[in-house]
Amino acid sequence: MRRVALVGAGLSRFGVRAAGFRELLAEAGRACFASVPHLTPKDIEGLVVGAVLPERAAFQSHIAPLAAETLGIQPSKLSARTEHMCASGTAGIRYAYAFIAAGLADIVMVLGVEKLNLPNMGEAVLNMGTGVDRDWEACFGLTAPPSFALAAQLHMAEYGTTEEQLAHVAVKNHTHSSKNPYAHFQNGVTLDAVVCSRMIASPLRLFMCSPITDGAAAVILASEERAKEITDKPVFIRGTGQAVHGFSVSSLDPDYASWPAMKQAAGAAYTMAGIAANDVDFAEVHDCFAIAEIIAYEELGFCPKGEGGPFVMEGRSDYDGDVVVNPRGGLMGCGHPLGATGVAQAVEAFWQLRGEAGERQVPEAHIGLTHNNSGMGEHVVMIYGRE
Amino acid sequence: MSEYFRAVDPFPLQGSQNTRLAPFYEALRSQKLLTTFCPQCALRHWPPRVVCPDCLSDRLDWIELPDQGTIHAYTIQDTGVPPGFPRPLIFAVVRVEELRIFTRLVETEPGQVERGRTVRLLPSAVGQDPEGDERYVPTFTLARGGAGETSLVKIVTA
Ligand SMILES: CC(C)(COP(=O)(O)OP(=O)(O)OC[C@H]1O[C@@H](n2cnc3c(N)ncnc32)[C@H](O)[C@@H]1OP(=O)(O)O)[C@@H](O)C(=O)NCCC(=O)NCCS
Ligand SMILES: [Zn+2]
């Protein structure tokens, strides 16, 4: 297999955007090309677009050719869309990676895009229910917040995790996103404000949730040989792993506080990269809800099982701790435009590993990990490195 | 533009012209909880299946489950509830013997919900299908009187 690197990256602003689906992807695509002066759309051989809800939120399917035409790309080797709910973006990066590693293409762009906010927000919330099992679970009104609330309930019961520990995740990530000009939320938040915010799905309060966000992100991947011609600072994909254990809440492991699929995906990525958890300098993890980040510390091996709560309280997942988790502000701070999120995590890894993250720069960052999930039993992990 | 219309909704089509699982919904109308059983694997499924995920056989039997179970986990959602659903929504994972059934509790006071409490089947009507037949989903409600296994503590309430 050939080695593969990121050579360019760009984002749109994330938030409640006065912009349509096509405008968002154009914004991220332009920003991505601006980061690689040596490449033009004509050099792109493949395009993969991660998006979850364009059919419902933009009345549009067939979006890979739409995106290609918008950006003046004429794919000659690969054109596809990936849909894997909240992990659609990273699923797209894995396709592009595999295509290049196998020698089927040299330069592929991956775009992630979502337009979620609609004039009728009820419709926007209803659309989110398409990501869970409609016949057996969405038919009760299930969306993501109550699913993850079940995990929080059981993690609290089993390991004594507290509301204050959940709140610390939110404070950390909103502090990080206050240094990110692309983020949905840039004002930070106090511990008091988090624990006093309204209850969404017990025990998860407003600030312990990611919001409903519009946005797009783009990266360009190239073979090692081409990458070195294109830039002095390629960011290499060192490892990747994915595992899916179950779809419906009824079918998952009974202990919703343990996510073995995440441990499996991380294990595969570490093995491939030849590293261990303690080699990771920063991690962009899928904090769709505060409990998810706490469980991520445990399943990624940053701390023993059950100790995720104290880990965040002691500042071990922050700057000057063991590993900086969510330096860009995560999903809670940046927002979660579903298909764009995994790609935006890769954009942050690109900036951090090139020393271009500005105020958010993690000192001496050599290895970065990204984790994207699309449910408690479905996880994907990427490991990026300077070498 | 004429009136806004909705062609599909979040509820399954339940008649035999639409699904092989019609017997499940037929039984639900008379307050019975069925599921599929694979005789080859001696395995009961939840949710009901059209093929057994262990052996891929499509020769499955319908069996009746007890209409009571206990609350394994629950959450009460006040905000972010999809339109057309009542607030608050009380979601629960209910243990019915070896199975875990994700469901919603109806006609239940949120403050009364606790892990370990006994619940019983109380199907809810969710609207007609295009043929005009009423559709039902397998919701539960707190069983009267019995506190179930009360050894488990209540952790958080809304
Ligand atoms: C949590 C949630 C239900 C809140 O929705 P809501 O109560 O209807 O919120 P509104 O859209 O009415 O916004 C009200 C205010 O809260 C803010 N807000 C909304 N969501 C927020 C969040 N997650 N964190 C912090 N603030 C938030 C809004 O910015 C707005 O602020 P303003 O009054 O200053 O403008 C909604 O954000 C949500 O559904 N999030 C989960 C998204 C999801 O499921 N993603 C998939 C994850 S796997
Ligand atoms: Zn079988």
CSV table of C-alpha atoms in Angstrom, one decimal, chain A:
chain,number,residue,atom,x,y,z
A,1,MET,CA,0.0,0.0,0.0
A,2,ARG,CA,1.2,3.5,-0.8
A,3,ARG,CA,1.4,6.1,2.0
A,4,VAL,CA,-1.2,8.9,1.7
A,5,ALA,CA,-1.1,12.5,3.1
A,6,LEU,CA,-3.4,15.5,3.5
A,7,VAL,CA,-2.0,18.4,1.4
A,8,GLY,CA,-4.8,21.0,1.8
A,9,ALA,CA,-7.7,21.9,4.1
A,10,GLY,CA,-10.4,24.5,4.5
A,11,LEU,CA,-13.6,25.2,6.3
A,12,SER,CA,-16.7,27.3,5.9
A,13,ARG,CA,-17.9,29.3,9.0
A,14,PHE,CA,-20.0,27.0,11.1
A,15,GLY,CA,-23.3,28.2,12.6
A,16,VAL,CA,-26.9,29.1,11.7
A,17,ARG,CA,-25.9,30.3,8.3
A,18,ALA,CA,-27.8,32.5,5.8
A,19,ALA,CA,-26.4,30.3,3.1
A,20,GLY,CA,-27.7,27.3,1.1
A,21,PHE,CA,-26.2,23.8,0.6
A,22,ARG,CA,-24.3,24.7,-2.5
A,23,GLU,CA,-23.0,28.0,-1.1
A,24,LEU,CA,-21.6,26.2,2.0
A,25,LEU,CA,-19.7,23.6,0.0
A,26,ALA,CA,-18.4,26.3,-2.3
A,27,GLU,CA,-17.1,28.3,0.7
A,28,ALA,CA,-15.2,25.3,2.1
A,29,GLY,CA,-14.0,24.2,-1.3
A,30,ARG,CA,-12.5,27.6,-2.1
A,31,ALA,CA,-10.8,27.8,1.3
A,32,CYS,CA,-9.3,24.4,0.7
A,33,PHE,CA,-7.9,25.3,-2.7
A,34,ALA,CA,-6.5,28.6,-1.2
A,35,SER,CA,-4.4,26.4,1.2
A,36,VAL,CA,-2.6,24.6,-1.7
A,37,PRO,CA,-1.4,27.2,-4.2
A,38,HIS,CA,0.0,24.5,-6.5
A,39,LEU,CA,-3.3,22.8,-7.1
A,40,THR,CA,-6.3,23.8,-9.1
A,41,PRO,CA,-9.7,22.0,-9.5
A,42,LYS,CA,-8.4,20.6,-12.7
A,43,ASP,CA,-5.8,18.6,-10.8
A,44,ILE,CA,-8.4,16.8,-8.7
A,45,GLU,CA,-8.9,13.2,-9.9
A,46,GLY,CA,-11.5,12.2,-7.4
A,47,LEU,CA,-14.2,13.8,-5.3
A,48,VAL,CA,-16.0,12.2,-2.3
A,49,VAL,CA,-18.8,14.1,-0.6
A,50,GLY,CA,-20.0,13.2,2.9
A,51,ALA,CA,-23.6,14.4,3.6
A,52,VAL,CA,-26.5,13.0,5.6
A,53,LEU,CA,-29.7,14.9,4.9
A,54,PRO,CA,-29.6,16.8,1.6
A,55,GLU,CA,-32.7,14.9,0.4
A,56,ARG,CA,-34.7,16.2,3.3
A,57,ALA,CA,-33.1,19.5,4.2
A,58,ALA,CA,-32.2,20.8,0.7
A,59,PHE,CA,-34.5,18.6,-1.5
A,60,GLN,CA,-31.4,17.4,-3.3
A,61,SER,CA,-29.7,14.1,-3.9
A,62,HIS,CA,-27.0,13.3,-6.5
A,63,ILE,CA,-24.7,15.7,-4.6
A,64,ALA,CA,-21.2,14.6,-5.6
A,65,PRO,CA,-21.6,15.7,-9.2
A,66,LEU,CA,-23.3,18.9,-7.9
A,67,ALA,CA,-20.3,19.7,-5.8
A,68,ALA,CA,-17.9,18.8,-8.6
A,69,GLU,CA,-19.6,21.2,-11.0
A,70,THR,CA,-19.8,23.9,-8.3
A,71,LEU,CA,-16.0,23.8,-7.8
A,72,GLY,CA,-15.0,23.2,-11.4
A,73,ILE,CA,-13.8,19.7,-10.8
A,74,GLN,CA,-14.2,17.0,-13.4
A,75,PRO,CA,-13.4,13.7,-11.6
A,76,SER,CA,-11.7,11.1,-13.8
A,77,LYS,CA,-11.0,8.4,-11.2
A,78,LEU,CA,-13.5,8.6,-8.4
A,79,SER,CA,-16.8,10.3,-7.7
A,80,ALA,CA,-19.1,9.2,-4.8
A,81,ARG,CA,-21.1,10.3,-1.8
A,82,THR,CA,-20.8,8.8,1.7
A,83,GLU,CA,-23.6,8.6,4.1
A,84,HIS,CA,-23.0,7.1,7.6
A,85,MET,CA,-25.0,9.5,9.7
A,86,CYS,CA,-22.6,11.6,11.9
A,87,ALA,CA,-19.5,9.7,10.7
A,88,SER,CA,-20.2,10.4,7.0
A,89,GLY,CA,-17.2,12.7,6.6
A,90,THR,CA,-14.6,10.3,8.0
A,91,ALA,CA,-16.2,7.5,6.0
A,92,GLY,CA,-15.4,9.7,3.0
A,93,ILE,CA,-11.8,10.2,4.0
A,94,ARG,CA,-11.4,6.4,4.4
A,95,TYR,CA,-12.6,5.9,0.8
A,96,ALA,CA,-10.3,8.5,-0.6
A,97,TYR,CA,-7.4,7.1,1.5
A,98,ALA,CA,-8.0,3.5,0.3
A,99,PHE,CA,-8.3,4.6,-3.4
A,100,ILE,CA,-5.0,6.4,-3.2
A,101,ALA,CA,-3.2,3.8,-1.2
A,102,ALA,CA,-4.3,1.2,-3.7
A,103,GLY,CA,-2.9,3.2,-6.6
A,104,LEU,CA,-6.3,3.9,-8.2
A,105,ALA,CA,-5.9,7.7,-7.9
A,106,ASP,CA,-3.2,10.2,-6.9
A,107,ILE,CA,-5.2,13.2,-5.8
A,108,VAL,CA,-8.7,13.1,-4.2
A,109,MET,CA,-10.8,15.8,-2.5
A,110,VAL,CA,-13.1,15.0,0.3
A,111,LEU,CA,-15.9,17.4,1.1
A,112,GLY,CA,-18.3,17.2,4.0
A,113,VAL,CA,-21.4,19.4,4.0
A,114,GLU,CA,-24.7,19.8,5.8
A,115,LYS,CA,-27.5,22.4,5.7
A,116,LEU,CA,-29.6,21.6,8.8
A,117,ASN,CA,-31.3,24.8,9.9
A,118,LEU,CA,-34.5,25.4,8.1
A,119,PRO,CA,-37.2,28.1,8.3
A,120,ASN,CA,-39.3,25.5,10.2
A,121,MET,CA,-37.0,24.1,12.9
A,122,GLY,CA,-39.6,21.4,13.7
A,123,GLU,CA,-38.8,19.9,10.4
A,124,ALA,CA,-35.1,20.2,11.1
A,125,VAL,CA,-35.5,18.2,14.3
A,126,LEU,CA,-37.8,15.6,12.7
A,127,ASN,CA,-35.1,15.1,10.0
A,128,MET,CA,-32.6,14.1,12.7
A,129,GLY,CA,-34.8,11.2,13.5
A,130,THR,CA,-34.0,9.6,10.2
A,131,GLY,CA,-30.7,8.5,11.6
A,132,VAL,CA,-32.2,6.1,14.1
A,133,ASP,CA,-34.2,2.9,13.5
A,134,ARG,CA,-37.5,4.3,12.2
A,135,ASP,CA,-39.7,1.2,12.5
A,136,TRP,CA,-38.7,0.4,16.1
A,137,GLU,CA,-37.3,3.5,17.7
A,138,ALA,CA,-37.8,6.8,15.7
A,139,CYS,CA,-41.5,5.9,15.7
A,140,PHE,CA,-41.5,6.8,19.4
A,141,GLY,CA,-39.9,10.2,18.7
A,142,LEU,CA,-36.3,9.1,19.3
A,143,THR,CA,-33.5,11.4,18.1
A,144,ALA,CA,-29.8,11.5,19.3
A,145,PRO,CA,-30.1,13.4,22.6
A,146,PRO,CA,-32.1,10.8,24.5
A,147,SER,CA,-30.0,7.9,23.1
A,148,PHE,CA,-26.9,9.4,24.6
A,149,ALA,CA,-28.7,10.4,27.7
A,150,LEU,CA,-29.2,6.6,28.4
A,151,ALA,CA,-25.4,6.2,28.2
A,152,ALA,CA,-25.0,9.1,30.6
A,153,GLN,CA,-27.6,7.6,33.1
A,154,LEU,CA,-25.8,4.3,33.1
A,155,HIS,CA,-22.3,5.8,33.3
A,156,MET,CA,-23.4,7.8,36.3
A,157,ALA,CA,-25.0,4.8,38.0
A,158,GLU,CA,-22.1,2.5,37.3
A,159,TYR,CA,-19.0,4.7,37.8
A,160,GLY,CA,-20.3,7.6,39.9
A,161,THR,CA,-19.8,10.1,37.1
A,162,THR,CA,-21.3,13.4,38.1
A,163,GLU,CA,-23.2,16.2,36.5
A,164,GLU,CA,-20.2,18.5,37.3
A,165,GLN,CA,-17.9,16.3,35.4
A,166,LEU,CA,-20.2,16.3,32.4
A,167,ALA,CA,-20.3,20.1,32.7
A,168,HIS,CA,-16.5,20.3,32.7
A,169,VAL,CA,-16.4,18.8,29.2
A,170,ALA,CA,-18.7,21.6,28.0
A,171,VAL,CA,-16.7,24.4,29.7
A,172,LYS,CA,-13.4,23.0,28.2
A,173,ASN,CA,-14.8,22.7,24.7
A,174,HIS,CA,-16.5,26.1,24.7
A,175,THR,CA,-13.3,27.7,26.0
A,176,HIS,CA,-11.4,26.0,23.1
A,177,SER,CA,-14.0,27.1,20.5
A,178,SER,CA,-13.8,30.7,21.8
A,179,LYS,CA,-10.4,30.7,20.0
A,180,ASN,CA,-11.8,29.3,16.8
A,181,PRO,CA,-13.1,31.9,14.3
A,182,TYR,CA,-15.0,29.2,12.4
A,183,ALA,CA,-16.9,27.9,15.5
A,184,HIS,CA,-20.7,28.1,16.0
A,185,PHE,CA,-20.1,29.3,19.6
A,186,GLN,CA,-17.2,31.6,20.4
A,187,ASN,CA,-18.3,33.2,23.8
A,188,GLY,CA,-17.2,30.5,26.2
A,189,VAL,CA,-19.4,29.4,29.1
A,190,THR,CA,-19.0,29.1,32.9
A,191,LEU,CA,-19.6,26.0,35.0
A,192,ASP,CA,-22.6,27.6,36.7
A,193,ALA,CA,-24.2,28.4,33.3
A,194,VAL,CA,-23.8,24.8,32.2
A,195,VAL,CA,-25.3,23.2,35.3
A,196,CYS,CA,-28.1,25.8,35.3
A,197,SER,CA,-28.9,25.5,31.6
A,198,ARG,CA,-32.2,23.9,30.7
A,199,MET,CA,-32.6,20.1,30.8
A,200,ILE,CA,-32.8,18.6,27.3
A,201,ALA,CA,-32.9,14.8,28.0
A,202,SER,CA,-32.1,13.9,31.6
A,203,PRO,CA,-29.2,14.2,32.7
A,204,LEU,CA,-28.0,16.1,29.6
A,205,ARG,CA,-28.5,19.9,29.8
A,206,LEU,CA,-28.4,22.3,26.9
A,207,PHE,CA,-24.6,23.0,27.1
A,208,MET,CA,-23.9,19.3,27.3
A,209,CYS,CA,-25.3,18.9,23.8
A,210,SER,CA,-24.0,19.8,20.4
A,211,PRO,CA,-26.2,22.3,18.5
A,212,ILE,CA,-27.9,22.1,15.1
A,213,THR,CA,-25.4,23.7,12.7
A,214,ASP,CA,-24.8,24.4,9.1
A,215,GLY,CA,-21.3,24.1,7.6
A,216,ALA,CA,-18.9,22.5,5.3
A,217,ALA,CA,-15.3,21.3,5.4
A,218,ALA,CA,-12.8,20.1,2.8
A,219,VAL,CA,-9.5,18.3,2.6
A,220,ILE,CA,-7.3,17.2,-0.3
A,221,LEU,CA,-5.5,13.8,-0.1
A,222,ALA,CA,-2.5,12.8,-2.2
A,223,SER,CA,-0.1,9.9,-2.7
A,224,GLU,CA,3.2,10.4,-0.8
A,225,GLU,CA,5.1,11.1,-4.0
A,226,ARG,CA,2.6,13.8,-5.2
A,227,ALA,CA,2.2,15.2,-1.7
A,228,LYS,CA,5.9,15.9,-1.5
A,229,GLU,CA,5.7,17.8,-4.8
A,230,ILE,CA,2.7,19.8,-3.7
A,231,THR,CA,3.7,20.9,-0.2
A,232,ASP,CA,6.7,21.0,2.2
A,233,LYS,CA,4.4,20.0,5.1
A,234,PRO,CA,2.3,17.0,4.2
A,235,VAL,CA,0.3,15.5,7.0
A,236,PHE,CA,0.3,11.7,6.8
A,237,ILE,CA,-2.5,9.3,7.5
A,238,ARG,CA,-0.8,6.8,9.8
A,239,GLY,CA,-3.6,4.6,10.8
A,240,THR,CA,-7.4,4.0,10.6
A,241,GLY,CA,-10.0,1.7,12.1
A,242,GLN,CA,-13.7,1.3,12.0
A,243,ALA,CA,-16.1,-1.0,13.8
A,244,VAL,CA,-19.9,-1.3,13.8
A,245,HIS,CA,-21.5,-3.5,16.5
A,246,GLY,CA,-25.1,-2.5,16.3
A,247,PHE,CA,-27.7,0.0,14.9
A,248,SER,CA,-30.7,0.0,17.2
A,249,VAL,CA,-30.6,0.9,20.9
A,250,SER,CA,-32.2,-2.4,21.7
A,251,SER,CA,-29.4,-4.4,20.0
A,252,LEU,CA,-26.4,-2.7,21.6
A,253,ASP,CA,-24.4,-4.1,24.5
A,254,PRO,CA,-26.7,-3.8,27.6
A,255,ASP,CA,-24.2,-1.6,29.3
A,256,TYR,CA,-24.6,1.6,27.3
A,257,ALA,CA,-21.7,3.1,29.3
A,258,SER,CA,-19.1,0.9,27.5
A,259,TRP,CA,-18.6,1.2,23.8
A,260,PRO,CA,-16.5,-1.8,22.7
A,261,ALA,CA,-16.8,-0.9,19.0
A,262,MET,CA,-14.9,2.3,19.8
A,263,LYS,CA,-12.1,0.4,21.6
A,264,GLN,CA,-11.9,-2.0,18.6
A,265,ALA,CA,-11.7,0.8,16.0
A,266,ALA,CA,-9.0,2.6,18.1
A,267,GLY,CA,-7.1,-0.6,18.6
A,268,ALA,CA,-7.0,-1.2,14.8
A,269,ALA,CA,-5.8,2.4,14.2
A,270,TYR,CA,-3.1,2.3,16.9
A,271,THR,CA,-1.8,-1.1,15.6
A,272,MET,CA,-1.7,0.2,12.0
A,273,ALA,CA,0.2,3.4,13.1
A,274,GLY,CA,2.5,1.4,15.4
A,275,ILE,CA,1.7,3.7,18.3
A,276,ALA,CA,0.0,3.5,21.7
A,277,ALA,CA,-2.6,5.8,23.3
A,278,ASN,CA,0.0,7.7,25.2
A,279,ASP,CA,1.8,8.8,22.0
A,280,VAL,CA,-1.2,10.9,21.0
A,281,ASP,CA,-0.6,14.6,21.4
A,282,PHE,CA,-4.1,15.8,20.6
A,283,ALA,CA,-7.5,14.2,19.8
A,284,GLU,CA,-10.6,15.5,18.1
A,285,VAL,CA,-13.3,13.3,19.5
A,286,HIS,CA,-17.0,13.1,18.8
A,287,ASP,CA,-18.4,15.0,21.8
A,288,CYS,CA,-21.9,15.1,20.3
A,289,PHE,CA,-22.9,15.0,24.0
A,290,ALA,CA,-20.6,15.5,27.0
A,291,ILE,CA,-20.9,11.8,28.0
A,292,ALA,CA,-19.5,10.8,24.7
A,293,GLU,CA,-16.3,12.6,25.4
A,294,ILE,CA,-16.0,11.0,28.8
A,295,ILE,CA,-16.5,7.5,27.4
A,296,ALA,CA,-14.1,8.3,24.6
A,297,TYR,CA,-11.2,9.0,27.0
A,298,GLU,CA,-11.8,5.5,28.4
A,299,GLU,CA,-12.3,3.6,25.2
A,300,LEU,CA,-9.4,5.3,23.4
A,301,GLY,CA,-7.2,4.3,26.3
A,302,PHE,CA,-6.4,7.8,27.6
A,303,CYS,CA,-7.5,6.6,31.1
A,304,PRO,CA,-8.9,3.4,32.7
A,305,LYS,CA,-12.5,2.4,32.3
A,306,GLY,CA,-14.8,4.5,34.5
A,307,GLU,CA,-12.3,7.2,35.2
A,308,GLY,CA,-13.3,9.6,32.4
A,309,GLY,CA,-15.1,11.9,34.8
A,310,PRO,CA,-12.1,12.6,37.1
A,311,PHE,CA,-9.8,12.7,33.9
A,312,VAL,CA,-11.6,15.9,32.7
A,313,MET,CA,-12.0,17.4,36.2
A,314,GLU,CA,-8.2,17.2,36.7
A,315,GLY,CA,-7.5,19.0,33.5
A,316,ARG,CA,-5.8,16.0,32.0
A,317,SER,CA,-7.6,16.4,28.6
A,318,ASP,CA,-6.7,20.1,28.3
A,319,TYR,CA,-3.6,22.1,27.4
A,320,ASP,CA,-0.8,21.2,29.9
A,321,GLY,CA,-2.6,17.8,30.5
A,322,ASP,CA,-1.9,14.3,29.1
A,323,VAL,CA,-3.5,14.9,25.8
A,324,VAL,CA,-5.4,17.9,24.4
A,325,VAL,CA,-8.9,16.8,23.6
A,326,ASN,CA,-10.9,18.8,21.1
A,327,PRO,CA,-8.6,21.8,20.6
A,328,ARG,CA,-10.9,23.2,17.9
A,329,GLY,CA,-13.8,23.1,20.4
A,330,GLY,CA,-15.4,19.8,19.4
A,331,LEU,CA,-18.9,19.4,18.2
A,332,MET,CA,-20.3,21.2,21.3
A,333,GLY,CA,-18.3,24.4,20.5
A,334,CYS,CA,-18.0,24.3,16.8
A,335,GLY,CA,-21.4,22.8,16.1
A,336,HIS,CA,-22.2,19.5,14.3
A,337,PRO,CA,-23.1,19.8,10.6
A,338,LEU,CA,-23.2,16.0,10.4
A,339,GLY,CA,-21.4,15.2,7.1
A,340,ALA,CA,-18.9,18.1,7.7
A,341,THR,CA,-17.8,17.1,11.2
A,342,GLY,CA,-15.4,14.3,10.4
A,343,VAL,CA,-13.8,16.4,7.7
A,344,ALA,CA,-13.5,19.4,10.0
A,345,GLN,CA,-11.7,17.2,12.5
A,346,ALA,CA,-9.2,16.3,9.7
A,347,VAL,CA,-8.8,20.0,8.9
A,348,GLU,CA,-7.9,20.7,12.6
A,349,ALA,CA,-5.4,17.8,12.5
A,350,PHE,CA,-3.9,19.3,9.4
A,351,TRP,CA,-3.5,22.7,11.0
A,352,GLN,CA,-2.2,21.4,14.3
A,353,LEU,CA,0.4,19.1,12.7
A,354,ARG,CA,1.7,21.9,10.5
A,355,GLY,CA,1.9,24.3,13.4
A,356,GLU,CA,-0.8,26.5,11.8
A,357,ALA,CA,-3.5,26.4,14.6
A,358,GLY,CA,-2.7,29.9,15.9
A,359,GLU,CA,-4.0,30.5,19.4
A,360,ARG,CA,-5.2,26.9,19.7
A,361,GLN,CA,-1.8,25.4,18.7
A,362,VAL,CA,-0.9,22.3,20.7
A,363,PRO,CA,2.8,22.6,21.5
A,364,GLU,CA,5.0,19.9,19.9
A,365,ALA,CA,2.1,18.2,18.2
A,366,HIS,CA,3.4,15.2,16.3
A,367,ILE,CA,0.5,12.7,16.4
A,368,GLY,CA,-3.2,13.6,16.3
A,369,LEU,CA,-6.2,11.3,16.5
A,370,THR,CA,-9.7,11.9,15.2
A,371,HIS,CA,-12.8,10.0,16.3
A,372,ASN,CA,-16.2,10.1,14.7
A,373,ASN,CA,-19.2,8.1,15.7
A,374,SER,CA,-22.7,7.7,14.3
A,375,GLY,CA,-24.3,6.0,17.3
A,376,MET,CA,-23.1,4.3,20.4
A,377,GLY,CA,-22.1,1.1,18.6
A,378,GLU,CA,-20.5,2.6,15.5
A,379,HIS,CA,-17.1,4.3,15.5
A,380,VAL,CA,-14.3,5.3,13.2
A,381,VAL,CA,-10.8,6.5,14.2
A,382,MET,CA,-8.0,8.1,12.2
A,383,ILE,CA,-4.4,8.8,13.2
A,384,TYR,CA,-2.5,11.5,11.5
A,385,GLY,CA,1.2,12.3,11.9
A,386,ARG,CA,3.9,14.8,10.8
A,387,GLU,CA,6.0,11.9,9.4
